[in-house]
Short mmCIF file of C-alpha atoms in Angstrom, two decimals:
data_model
loop_
_atom_site.label_atom_id
_atom_site.label_comp_id
_atom_site.label_asym_id
_atom_site.label_seq_id
_atom_site.Cartn_x
_atom_site.Cartn_y
_atom_site.Cartn_z
CA MET A 40 3.75 16.93 15.04
CA HIS A 41 5.41 13.67 14.02
CA GLU A 42 6.66 13.65 10.48
CA HIS A 43 6.79 10.40 8.61
CA GLY A 44 9.02 9.92 5.67
CA HIS A 45 10.19 6.79 4.02
CA ASP A 46 12.15 5.71 1.06
CA HIS A 47 10.23 3.63 -1.42
CA GLY A 48 13.42 1.65 -1.95
CA HIS A 49 13.18 1.47 -5.68
CA GLU A 50 13.39 3.47 -8.83
CA HIS A 51 10.90 3.25 -11.62
CA HIS A 52 12.77 2.26 -14.77
CA HIS A 53 10.80 1.78 -17.91
CA ASP A 54 13.53 0.56 -20.19
CA HIS A 55 13.65 -3.14 -20.84
CA ALA A 56 17.40 -3.42 -21.23
CA SER A 57 17.61 -5.48 -18.04
CA GLY A 58 16.68 -8.59 -20.01
CA ALA A 59 13.51 -9.29 -18.03
CA ALA A 60 10.39 -9.86 -20.07
CA PRO A 61 7.87 -7.02 -19.78
CA MET A 62 5.33 -9.31 -18.07
CA GLU A 63 7.93 -10.41 -15.52
CA GLU A 64 8.61 -6.75 -14.75
CA LEU A 65 4.91 -6.03 -14.38
CA VAL A 66 4.42 -8.97 -12.02
CA ALA A 67 7.47 -7.96 -9.97
CA MET A 68 6.20 -4.38 -9.68
CA LEU A 69 2.71 -5.53 -8.76
CA ARG A 70 4.15 -7.87 -6.11
CA TYR A 71 6.16 -4.97 -4.70
CA MET A 72 3.14 -2.65 -4.67
CA VAL A 73 0.91 -5.15 -2.85
CA GLY A 74 3.53 -5.50 -0.11
CA HIS A 75 4.12 -1.76 0.02
CA ASN A 76 0.39 -1.13 0.32
CA ASP A 77 0.22 -3.60 3.23
CA ALA A 78 2.81 -1.51 5.07
CA HIS A 79 0.77 1.65 4.49
CA ILE A 80 -2.40 -0.08 5.66
CA ARG A 81 -0.70 -0.97 8.95
CA GLU A 82 0.60 2.59 9.34
CA LEU A 83 -2.85 4.05 8.74
CA ALA A 84 -4.43 1.68 11.25
CA GLU A 85 -1.84 2.75 13.84
CA LEU A 86 -2.57 6.39 13.08
CA ALA A 87 -6.28 5.70 13.51
CA GLY A 88 -5.61 4.14 16.90
CA GLN A 89 -3.72 7.26 17.94
CA LEU A 90 -6.64 9.42 16.86
CA ASP A 91 -8.99 7.26 18.91
CA THR A 92 -6.72 7.54 21.95
CA ALA A 93 -6.66 11.32 21.47
CA GLY A 94 -10.45 11.38 21.64
CA GLU A 95 -10.96 11.97 17.92
CA HIS A 96 -13.44 9.10 17.56
CA GLY A 97 -15.14 10.47 14.45
CA GLN A 98 -11.81 10.90 12.70
CA TYR A 99 -10.74 7.44 13.86
CA GLU A 100 -13.81 6.00 12.17
CA GLN A 101 -13.09 7.89 8.94
CA VAL A 102 -9.50 6.66 8.80
CA MET A 103 -10.61 3.10 9.56
CA ARG A 104 -13.10 3.29 6.68
CA ALA A 105 -10.23 4.36 4.44
CA VAL A 106 -8.14 1.47 5.81
CA GLU A 107 -10.89 -0.98 4.90
CA GLU A 108 -11.18 0.48 1.40
CA TYR A 109 -7.41 0.28 1.03
CA ARG A 110 -7.51 -3.37 2.15
CA GLN A 111 -10.22 -4.15 -0.38
CA ALA A 112 -8.29 -2.49 -3.19
CA ASN A 113 -5.10 -4.29 -2.21
CA ALA A 114 -6.98 -7.61 -2.10
CA ARG A 115 -8.15 -6.92 -5.65
CA LEU A 116 -4.55 -6.27 -6.71
CA GLN A 117 -3.46 -9.46 -4.93
CA GLY A 118 -6.06 -11.38 -6.95
CA VAL A 119 -4.64 -9.97 -10.17
CA LEU A 120 -1.16 -10.90 -9.06
CA GLU A 121 -2.19 -14.47 -8.25
CA LYS A 122 -3.70 -14.89 -11.72
CA LEU A 123 -0.54 -13.57 -13.35
CA GLU A 124 1.88 -15.72 -11.36
#
């Protein structure tokens, strides 16, 4: 089985000693999360395609439903981000 691991490339710091305003930090984190979610959406869609190729059509459909829900949730987050920027 293929294992997938990745580094999130950031640490979650909750101190505000960096000088950035709390809202700026929130917007930056939200921007990061929207992009990060996009990467996961693509990975899940690829996984779904592999399931379909393997003949697991029912499981392909389930993963693609999850992909669509993930896209909708990420679009909602993007809308929040746009209003904050």
